[in-house]
Coordinates of C-alpha atoms (C1' of nucleotides) in Angstrom, one line a residue:
Chain A
M197 CA 124.3 100.9 126.0
S198 CA 126.6 102.3 123.3
G199 CA 124.5 101.6 120.3
T200 CA 122.0 104.3 120.4
I201 CA 118.5 103.8 119.1
P202 CA 118.0 105.6 115.8
I203 CA 115.6 108.2 117.0
S204 CA 115.0 110.7 114.2
T205 CA 113.5 109.5 111.0
T206 CA 113.5 113.0 109.5
E207 CA 114.0 112.8 105.8
N208 CA 117.0 114.7 104.5
A209 CA 119.6 115.3 107.1
L210 CA 121.8 116.9 104.5
E211 CA 121.3 120.6 105.1
S212 CA 118.8 122.1 102.7
R213 CA 120.4 124.1 100.0
T214 CA 117.8 126.7 99.5
L215 CA 116.6 129.4 101.9
A216 CA 113.0 128.6 101.4
R217 CA 113.6 125.0 102.2
R218 CA 115.5 125.8 105.4
T219 CA 112.8 128.2 106.5
F220 CA 110.2 125.6 105.8
D221 CA 112.0 123.2 108.1
S222 CA 112.3 125.8 110.8
I223 CA 108.7 126.8 110.8
K224 CA 107.6 123.1 110.6
S225 CA 109.6 122.3 113.7
D226 CA 108.2 125.4 115.5
I227 CA 104.7 124.4 114.8
I228 CA 105.2 120.7 115.7
D229 CA 107.0 121.7 118.9
G230 CA 104.2 124.1 119.8
E231 CA 106.4 127.2 119.7
L232 CA 104.0 128.6 117.1
A233 CA 100.7 127.8 118.8
Q234 CA 97.8 126.3 117.0
G235 CA 95.5 129.0 115.5
T236 CA 98.2 131.7 115.5
K237 CA 97.7 134.3 112.8
I238 CA 100.5 134.2 110.2
V239 CA 101.5 137.6 108.9
E240 CA 104.1 137.3 106.1
S241 CA 106.0 140.5 106.8
D242 CA 106.3 139.7 110.5
L243 CA 107.5 136.1 109.9
A244 CA 109.9 137.2 107.3
L245 CA 111.4 139.6 109.8
K246 CA 111.5 136.9 112.5
Y247 CA 113.3 134.4 110.3
G248 CA 115.5 137.1 108.7
I249 CA 114.6 136.6 105.1
S250 CA 112.5 138.3 102.5
R251 CA 108.9 137.6 101.7
G252 CA 109.6 135.6 98.6
P253 CA 111.1 132.4 100.0
L254 CA 108.9 132.8 103.1
R255 CA 105.9 132.6 100.9
E256 CA 107.2 129.5 99.3
A257 CA 107.7 127.9 102.7
I258 CA 104.2 128.9 103.8
H259 CA 102.7 127.4 100.6
R260 CA 104.5 124.1 101.3
L261 CA 103.3 124.1 104.9
E262 CA 99.8 124.7 103.6
Q263 CA 100.2 121.6 101.4
I264 CA 101.1 119.4 104.3
K265 CA 98.2 120.9 106.2
L266 CA 100.2 122.5 109.0
I267 CA 98.9 125.9 107.9
V268 CA 95.5 126.9 106.5
R269 CA 95.3 129.7 104.1
I270 CA 92.5 131.8 102.6
P271 CA 93.3 133.9 99.5
H272 CA 93.8 137.5 100.4
A273 CA 92.6 136.9 103.9
G274 CA 95.8 135.4 105.3
S275 CA 96.8 132.2 107.0
R276 CA 96.9 130.6 110.4
V277 CA 98.6 127.7 112.1
V278 CA 96.2 124.7 111.8
T279 CA 94.0 124.0 114.7
L280 CA 93.7 120.2 115.3
D281 CA 90.2 119.3 116.3
T282 CA 88.9 115.9 117.0
R283 CA 87.3 115.6 113.6
M284 CA 90.6 116.3 111.8
M285 CA 92.5 113.9 114.0
Q286 CA 90.0 111.2 113.3
D287 CA 90.4 111.8 109.6
I288 CA 94.2 111.5 109.9
Y289 CA 94.0 108.3 111.9
E290 CA 91.6 106.7 109.4
A291 CA 93.8 107.6 106.5
R292 CA 96.8 106.3 108.3
E293 CA 95.0 103.1 109.0
A294 CA 94.2 102.6 105.4
L295 CA 97.7 103.5 104.1
E296 CA 99.8 101.7 106.7
G297 CA 97.6 98.7 106.4
M298 CA 98.4 98.6 102.8
A299 CA 102.0 99.2 103.5
A300 CA 102.1 96.2 105.9
R301 CA 100.5 94.0 103.3
L302 CA 103.1 95.1 100.7
A303 CA 105.9 94.7 103.2
A304 CA 104.9 91.2 103.9
R305 CA 105.2 90.6 100.1
L306 CA 108.4 92.5 99.4
M307 CA 110.5 93.1 102.4
P308 CA 114.0 91.4 102.0
D309 CA 114.8 88.8 104.6
D310 CA 117.7 90.7 106.0
E311 CA 115.6 93.8 106.6
I312 CA 113.0 91.6 108.4
A313 CA 115.8 90.4 110.6
S314 CA 116.9 94.0 111.2
L315 CA 113.3 94.9 112.1
S316 CA 113.4 92.2 114.8
T317 CA 116.6 93.7 116.1
L318 CA 115.0 97.1 116.3
L319 CA 112.2 95.7 118.4
D320 CA 114.8 94.1 120.8
Q321 CA 116.3 97.6 121.2
H322 CA 112.9 99.0 121.9
E323 CA 112.3 96.4 124.5
A324 CA 115.6 97.2 126.2
A325 CA 114.8 100.9 126.1
I326 CA 111.4 100.3 127.7
S327 CA 112.9 98.5 130.8
E328 CA 115.5 101.2 131.1
T329 CA 113.4 104.3 130.9
E330 CA 110.4 102.7 132.6
G331 CA 108.2 102.8 129.7
K332 CA 107.4 106.4 129.4
A333 CA 109.1 109.3 127.8
Y334 CA 109.9 110.7 124.4
F335 CA 111.8 107.7 123.1
Q336 CA 108.8 105.5 123.0
R337 CA 107.1 107.8 120.6
E338 CA 110.0 108.2 118.2
G339 CA 110.7 104.6 118.5
D340 CA 107.1 103.8 117.5
I341 CA 107.5 106.0 114.4
D342 CA 110.8 104.3 113.6
F343 CA 109.0 101.0 113.4
H344 CA 106.2 102.3 111.2
Y345 CA 108.7 104.1 109.0
R346 CA 110.6 101.0 108.2
I347 CA 107.4 99.2 107.1
A348 CA 106.5 102.2 105.0
V349 CA 109.9 101.9 103.3
A350 CA 109.6 98.2 102.9
S351 CA 106.3 98.7 101.0
Q352 CA 108.4 100.1 98.2
N353 CA 105.5 102.4 97.4
Q354 CA 106.8 105.9 97.1
W355 CA 103.4 107.6 97.2
I356 CA 102.5 106.0 100.5
L357 CA 106.0 106.7 101.9
D358 CA 105.9 110.3 100.9
N359 CA 102.5 110.9 102.4
L360 CA 103.1 109.2 105.7
N361 CA 106.5 110.7 106.1
G362 CA 105.9 114.2 104.8
E363 CA 102.5 114.8 106.1
L364 CA 100.7 112.2 108.3
Y365 CA 103.5 111.5 110.8
Q366 CA 104.0 115.3 111.4
L367 CA 100.3 115.6 112.2
I368 CA 100.4 112.5 114.4
R369 CA 103.2 114.1 116.3
M370 CA 101.1 117.1 116.9
C371 CA 98.1 115.0 118.0
R372 CA 100.3 113.2 120.5
R373 CA 101.7 116.4 121.8
Q374 CA 98.2 117.8 122.2
S375 CA 96.9 114.7 124.0
G376 CA 99.7 115.0 126.5
Q377 CA 101.3 112.0 128.1
I378 CA 99.8 108.8 127.0
P379 CA 99.5 106.2 129.7
S380 CA 102.2 103.5 129.4
R381 CA 101.1 101.9 126.2
A382 CA 104.7 101.0 125.4
Q383 CA 104.4 97.3 126.3
T384 CA 101.1 96.9 124.4
A385 CA 102.5 98.7 121.4
L386 CA 105.7 96.6 121.5
S387 CA 103.8 93.3 121.6
Q388 CA 101.6 94.4 118.7
H389 CA 104.7 95.4 116.8
R390 CA 106.1 92.0 117.4
Q391 CA 103.0 90.4 116.0
I392 CA 103.1 92.5 112.9
A393 CA 106.8 91.7 112.4
A394 CA 106.0 88.0 112.8
A395 CA 103.2 88.2 110.2
I396 CA 105.6 89.9 107.8
A397 CA 108.3 87.3 108.4
Q398 CA 105.7 84.6 107.6
R399 CA 104.8 86.5 104.4
D400 CA 101.2 86.5 105.6
E401 CA 99.9 89.6 103.8
E402 CA 96.4 89.4 105.0
L403 CA 97.4 89.1 108.7
A404 CA 100.0 91.8 108.5
E405 CA 97.5 94.2 107.1
L406 CA 94.8 93.2 109.7
L407 CA 97.2 93.5 112.6
M408 CA 98.5 96.9 111.5
R409 CA 95.0 98.2 111.1
R410 CA 94.0 97.0 114.6
H411 CA 97.1 98.5 116.0
I412 CA 96.4 101.9 114.6
S413 CA 92.7 102.0 115.2
G414 CA 93.5 100.9 118.8
A415 CA 95.9 103.9 119.2
W416 CA 93.2 106.2 117.9
K417 CA 90.6 105.0 120.4
I418 CA 93.0 105.8 123.2
V419 CA 93.8 109.2 121.9
R420 CA 90.1 109.9 121.3
K421 CA 89.3 108.9 124.9
I422 CA 91.9 111.3 126.2
L423 CA 90.6 114.1 124.1
E424 CA 87.0 113.5 125.3
D425 CA 88.1 113.6 128.9
Q426 CA 90.0 116.8 128.3
H427 CA 86.9 118.3 126.7
D428 CA 84.6 117.2 129.6
S429 CA 86.8 118.9 132.1
N430 CA 86.4 122.2 130.2
Chain B
M73 CA 68.0 113.2 77.0
S74 CA 67.6 116.6 78.5
G75 CA 69.1 116.0 81.9
T76 CA 72.8 115.8 81.2
I77 CA 75.0 113.7 83.3
P78 CA 77.2 115.7 85.6
I79 CA 80.5 115.1 84.0
S80 CA 83.0 117.2 85.6
T81 CA 83.9 116.7 89.2
T82 CA 86.5 119.5 89.2
E83 CA 86.5 121.2 92.5
N84 CA 85.9 125.0 92.4
A85 CA 84.1 126.1 89.3
L86 CA 84.1 129.6 90.7
E87 CA 86.9 131.4 88.9
S88 CA 90.0 131.5 90.9
R89 CA 90.7 134.9 92.2
T90 CA 94.4 134.9 92.2
L91 CA 96.7 134.8 89.2
A92 CA 98.8 132.1 90.6
R93 CA 95.8 129.9 91.1
R94 CA 94.4 130.5 87.6
T95 CA 97.8 129.7 86.1
F96 CA 98.0 126.6 88.3
D97 CA 94.7 125.4 86.8
S98 CA 95.8 126.2 83.3
I99 CA 99.1 124.3 83.5
K100 CA 97.4 121.4 85.3
S101 CA 94.9 121.1 82.4
D102 CA 97.7 121.3 79.8
I103 CA 99.6 118.6 81.5
I104 CA 96.6 116.2 82.0
D105 CA 95.5 116.8 78.4
G106 CA 99.0 116.1 77.1
E107 CA 99.6 119.5 75.6
L108 CA 102.6 119.7 77.9
A109 CA 104.1 116.4 77.1
Q110 CA 105.5 114.2 79.9
G111 CA 109.2 114.9 80.6
T112 CA 109.1 118.4 79.1
K113 CA 111.7 120.6 80.6
I114 CA 110.1 123.5 82.4
V115 CA 111.9 126.9 82.1
E116 CA 110.3 129.5 84.4
S117 CA 111.0 132.5 82.2
D118 CA 109.6 130.8 79.1
L119 CA 106.5 129.6 80.8
A120 CA 105.9 133.0 82.4
L121 CA 106.1 134.5 78.9
K122 CA 103.8 131.9 77.5
Y123 CA 101.1 132.5 80.2
G124 CA 101.6 136.2 80.2
I125 CA 102.5 136.6 83.8
S126 CA 105.6 137.3 85.8
R127 CA 107.8 134.7 87.4
G128 CA 106.4 135.2 90.9
P129 CA 103.0 133.7 90.6
L130 CA 104.2 131.2 88.1
R131 CA 106.7 129.9 90.6
E132 CA 103.8 129.5 93.1
A133 CA 101.9 127.5 90.5
I134 CA 104.9 125.3 89.8
H135 CA 105.4 124.6 93.5
R136 CA 101.8 123.5 93.8
L137 CA 102.1 121.3 90.7
E138 CA 105.1 119.8 92.3
Q139 CA 103.1 119.0 95.5
I140 CA 100.5 117.1 93.5
K141 CA 103.3 115.3 91.7
L142 CA 102.5 116.6 88.2
I143 CA 105.9 118.2 88.1
V144 CA 109.2 117.0 89.6
R145 CA 111.7 119.6 90.7
I146 CA 115.3 119.5 91.6
P147 CA 116.7 122.6 93.5
H148 CA 118.7 124.8 91.2
A149 CA 118.5 122.3 88.4
G150 CA 115.0 123.0 87.2
S151 CA 111.8 121.1 86.8
R152 CA 110.2 118.8 84.3
V153 CA 106.7 117.5 83.7
V154 CA 106.4 114.1 85.4
T155 CA 107.0 111.0 83.5
L156 CA 104.6 108.3 84.5
D157 CA 106.3 105.0 84.5
T158 CA 104.7 101.6 85.4
R159 CA 106.2 101.7 88.9
M160 CA 104.6 105.1 89.7
M161 CA 101.3 104.1 88.3
Q162 CA 101.3 101.0 90.4
D163 CA 102.0 103.1 93.5
I164 CA 99.1 105.3 92.7
Y165 CA 96.7 102.5 92.2
E166 CA 97.8 100.8 95.4
A167 CA 97.3 104.0 97.4
R168 CA 94.0 104.5 95.7
E169 CA 92.9 101.0 96.6
A170 CA 93.7 101.6 100.3
L171 CA 92.1 105.0 100.5
E172 CA 89.0 104.3 98.4
G173 CA 88.5 101.0 100.2
M174 CA 88.5 102.9 103.5
A175 CA 86.2 105.5 101.9
A176 CA 83.7 102.8 100.9
R177 CA 83.8 101.4 104.4
L178 CA 83.0 104.8 105.9
A179 CA 80.4 105.6 103.3
A180 CA 78.6 102.4 104.3
R181 CA 78.6 103.7 107.9
L182 CA 77.8 107.3 107.3
M183 CA 76.1 108.0 103.9
P184 CA 72.6 109.4 104.4
D185 CA 69.8 107.4 102.9
D186 CA 68.8 110.1 100.4
E187 CA 72.3 110.2 99.1
I188 CA 72.4 106.5 98.7
A189 CA 69.2 106.8 96.6
S190 CA 70.8 109.5 94.5
L191 CA 73.8 107.3 94.0
S192 CA 71.5 104.6 92.6
T193 CA 70.0 107.2 90.2
L194 CA 73.4 108.1 89.0
L195 CA 74.1 104.6 88.1
D196 CA 70.8 104.4 86.2
Q197 CA 72.0 107.4 84.2
H198 CA 75.3 105.7 83.5
E199 CA 73.5 102.6 82.3
A200 CA 71.4 104.7 79.9
A201 CA 74.6 106.5 78.7
I202 CA 76.3 103.2 78.0
S203 CA 73.6 101.9 75.7
E204 CA 73.4 105.3 73.9
T205 CA 77.1 105.7 73.3
E206 CA 77.9 102.1 72.8
G207 CA 80.0 101.8 75.8
K208 CA 83.1 103.6 74.8
A209 CA 84.1 107.2 74.8
Y210 CA 85.0 109.9 77.2
F211 CA 81.8 109.8 79.2
Q212 CA 82.5 106.5 80.7
R213 CA 85.7 107.7 82.3
E214 CA 84.3 110.8 83.8
G215 CA 81.2 108.9 84.9
D216 CA 83.4 106.5 86.6
I217 CA 85.2 109.3 88.5
D218 CA 81.8 110.8 89.4
F219 CA 80.8 107.6 91.2
H220 CA 84.1 107.3 93.1
Y221 CA 83.9 111.0 94.0
R222 CA 80.5 110.6 95.6
I223 CA 81.7 107.8 97.8
A224 CA 84.8 109.9 98.8
V225 CA 82.5 112.7 99.8
A226 CA 80.2 110.3 101.7
S227 CA 83.2 109.1 103.7
Q228 CA 83.1 112.5 105.4
N229 CA 86.9 112.2 105.7
Q230 CA 88.4 115.5 104.4
W231 CA 91.9 114.1 104.2
I232 CA 90.9 111.2 102.0
L233 CA 88.7 113.4 99.8
D234 CA 91.5 116.0 99.4
N235 CA 94.1 113.5 98.4
L236 CA 91.8 111.6 96.0
N237 CA 90.4 114.8 94.4
G238 CA 93.5 117.0 94.4
E239 CA 96.1 114.5 93.5
L240 CA 95.2 110.9 92.7
Y241 CA 92.3 111.4 90.3
Q242 CA 94.5 113.7 88.2
L243 CA 97.2 111.2 88.0
I244 CA 94.6 108.5 87.2
R245 CA 93.4 110.6 84.3
M246 CA 96.9 110.8 83.0
C247 CA 97.4 107.0 83.4
R248 CA 94.2 106.4 81.4
R249 CA 95.2 108.9 78.7
Q250 CA 98.5 107.2 78.4
S251 CA 97.1 103.7 78.2
G252 CA 94.9 104.8 75.3
Q253 CA 91.4 103.4 74.7
I254 CA 90.6 100.8 77.3
P255 CA 88.5 97.9 75.9
S256 CA 84.8 98.3 76.8
R257 CA 85.0 97.8 80.5
A258 CA 81.9 100.0 81.0
Q259 CA 79.5 97.1 81.6
T260 CA 81.8 95.4 84.0
A261 CA 82.5 98.6 85.9
L262 CA 78.8 99.4 86.1
S263 CA 77.9 96.1 87.6
Q264 CA 80.7 96.4 90.1
H265 CA 79.5 99.9 91.0
R266 CA 76.0 98.5 91.5
Q267 CA 77.4 95.9 93.9
I268 CA 79.3 98.5 95.8
A269 CA 76.2 100.7 96.0
A270 CA 74.2 97.7 97.2
A271 CA 76.7 96.9 100.0
I272 CA 76.6 100.6 101.1
A273 CA 72.8 100.5 101.1
Q274 CA 72.9 97.4 103.3
R275 CA 75.3 99.2 105.6
D276 CA 77.8 96.3 105.1
E277 CA 81.1 98.1 105.7
E278 CA 83.2 95.0 105.3
L279 CA 81.7 94.1 102.0
A280 CA 81.7 97.6 100.7
E281 CA 85.4 97.9 101.3
L282 CA 86.2 94.5 99.9
L283 CA 84.3 95.2 96.7
M284 CA 85.8 98.6 96.2
R285 CA 89.3 97.2 96.6
R286 CA 88.6 94.4 94.1
H287 CA 87.1 96.9 91.7
I288 CA 90.2 99.1 91.8
S289 CA 92.8 96.3 91.8
G290 CA 91.0 94.8 88.8
A291 CA 91.2 98.1 87.0
W292 CA 94.9 98.3 87.7
K293 CA 95.5 94.7 86.3
I294 CA 93.9 95.8 83.0
V295 CA 95.9 99.0 82.8
R296 CA 99.1 97.1 83.6
K297 CA 98.4 94.5 80.9
I298 CA 98.0 97.3 78.3
L299 CA 101.2 98.9 79.4
E300 CA 103.1 95.7 79.1
D301 CA 101.8 95.1 75.6
Q302 CA 102.8 98.6 74.6
H303 CA 106.2 98.0 76.1
D304 CA 106.6 94.6 74.3
S305 CA 105.9 96.2 70.9
N306 CA 108.7 98.7 71.4
Chain C
dG122 C1' 143.5 113.0 70.9
dA123 C1' 141.6 113.0 75.5
dA124 C1' 141.0 114.9 79.8
dA125 C1' 140.9 118.6 83.1
dG126 C1' 140.2 123.3 84.3
dC127 C1' 138.6 127.8 83.4
dA128 C1' 135.3 131.1 81.5
dT129 C1' 130.9 131.8 79.8
dT130 C1' 126.0 131.4 79.8
dA131 C1' 121.6 130.0 80.9
dT132 C1' 118.5 129.3 84.8
dT133 C1' 117.0 129.4 89.3
dG134 C1' 117.0 131.7 94.0
dT135 C1' 116.3 136.1 96.4
dT136 C1' 115.1 140.8 97.2
dG137 C1' 112.6 145.2 97.8
dA138 C1' 109.2 148.1 95.7
dC139 C1' 104.6 148.6 93.9
dA140 C1' 99.5 147.3 93.1
dA141 C1' 95.3 145.3 94.6
dT142 C1' 92.4 143.6 97.9
dA143 C1' 89.8 143.2 102.1
dA144 C1' 89.2 144.4 106.9
dT145 C1' 88.7 148.2 110.2
dC146 C1' 87.3 152.4 111.8
dT147 C1' 85.0 156.9 111.5
dA148 C1' 81.7 160.0 110.4
dT149 C1' 77.3 161.0 108.9
dT150 C1' 72.5 160.3 108.3
dT151 C1' 68.1 158.4 109.4
Chain D
dA93 C1' 71.4 155.3 118.9
dA94 C1' 71.9 152.2 115.1
dA95 C1' 73.2 151.5 110.5
dT96 C1' 75.4 152.5 106.3
dA97 C1' 78.7 154.6 103.4
dG98 C1' 83.1 156.2 102.8
dA99 C1' 88.0 156.6 103.9
dT100 C1' 91.9 154.6 106.0
dT101 C1' 95.1 151.0 107.0
dA102 C1' 97.0 146.6 107.2
dT103 C1' 98.1 142.6 104.5
dT104 C1' 98.5 139.9 100.6
dG105 C1' 99.3 139.6 95.4
dT106 C1' 102.4 140.9 91.6
dC107 C1' 106.3 142.6 89.4
dA108 C1' 111.1 143.5 87.6
dA109 C1' 115.8 143.7 88.8
dC110 C1' 119.8 141.5 91.1
dA111 C1' 122.6 137.5 93.1
dA112 C1' 123.9 132.8 93.2
dT113 C1' 124.3 128.5 91.3
dA114 C1' 125.0 124.9 88.1
dA115 C1' 125.4 123.4 83.4
dT116 C1' 128.0 124.1 78.9
dG117 C1' 131.6 124.8 75.9
dC118 C1' 136.1 126.2 75.0
dT119 C1' 140.9 126.2 75.7
dT120 C1' 145.0 124.3 77.2
dT121 C1' 147.9 120.7 78.7
dC122 C1' 149.6 116.1 79.0

DNA sequence: GAAAGCATTATTGTTGACAATAATCTATTT
DNA sequence: AAATAGATTATTGTCAACAATAATGCTTTC
């Protein structure tokens, strides 16, 4: 297949102009990818050295990471990489359910016809990718986020888009990473996505919201189950 | 009446230890109260002088204000106090509807019985305050936020609580300030609050969420109407 | 007279040094 | 030996100077 699936939904591909911004991006990736392990103590001077900058911009980066909850900070006492516990993950999934449910409702109201068509095409690509890669793998996850991202955009609600994109999706990525390989949910997810897209195409706001909420709370139930099993084995 | 109504729901009354934090609080108040008008150009050196600190902590304060969307900033180009337009307000109310709807649902599931009783007492106090002050005035507004705040706490969802408290409620205050005196909605709001409290007491999650969402979308419709009228007269 | 390019200036981005705070360790006393 | 008080050290908070960037206004040319 020549037409590759758009994998990354990361916001501004245009290289960040400012040092603090670039460092923010770097550290963010390092945390999400697990290179900076959860709970790691953050020492400003050490990190500044590591990233080859002075403490000023590094501090700005840390503050921003604190805002998106990737770092927790206590005045004068220092900061650590967040530790995702079950409680926090549940909070995130609940918030996501509320926000994306609303986004789906708004998308059903506002999404232009051509974008709906394009959404359908995206799902076709996902289906093709599933049979190719046998359902598992990295692509499913990013493909999933792609779908959700498009709906968030279609909601035309900047606040919701910003919070999903800038904060919740990052944390969701970490959740998934932590819960390891999720059993092949790709087929289930795809058919749910199709249902949601259909509801949007029919301009059925109520149904679109309902289906999206079910889809997300279903995902949470599976993640929670995995976490419980992990916990039992310890 | 000796027992005063708890008016302020502002988070940490304990004086902020760090200069950046205190300055953040100061500027935040100044923006919400309108002393720093919307759209005002922010010049770091000027503000640092005004608040009697150096640019370091001031910068940190500005970055935090940017995160809660009270300030918009363009790299190298400077920053301005946010200008609330109708579009942004709608975004905020929609997000609030989704989040507080979910909070009401969770509160119906999780709120302890004694807190539910206390919620009812709060509404009694509000009723008393309404007849005293003839329905209008400052107290209604803060009383309203008090009610919503309690439900957000009862949701036991830290993410939702943080976002409502740290960001959305501030913006809502600005919206209200901008739309001027709202016609005596106190009675309507109170009876809606009572209905929501009743649904929570009955542990009816579905109804609690539904009523909360109606309550908030109703509030938005009124605010929007006022804004449209203002716009027409220009 | 208008537009384009250069120089100037105002403002933000970055740095390293200094001050203040809190955690840690040691010594002394009970 | 345990606990407390003090000193020490590591780390964050604050500052003022310097560099880089973009906006502004002037001059020059067509």
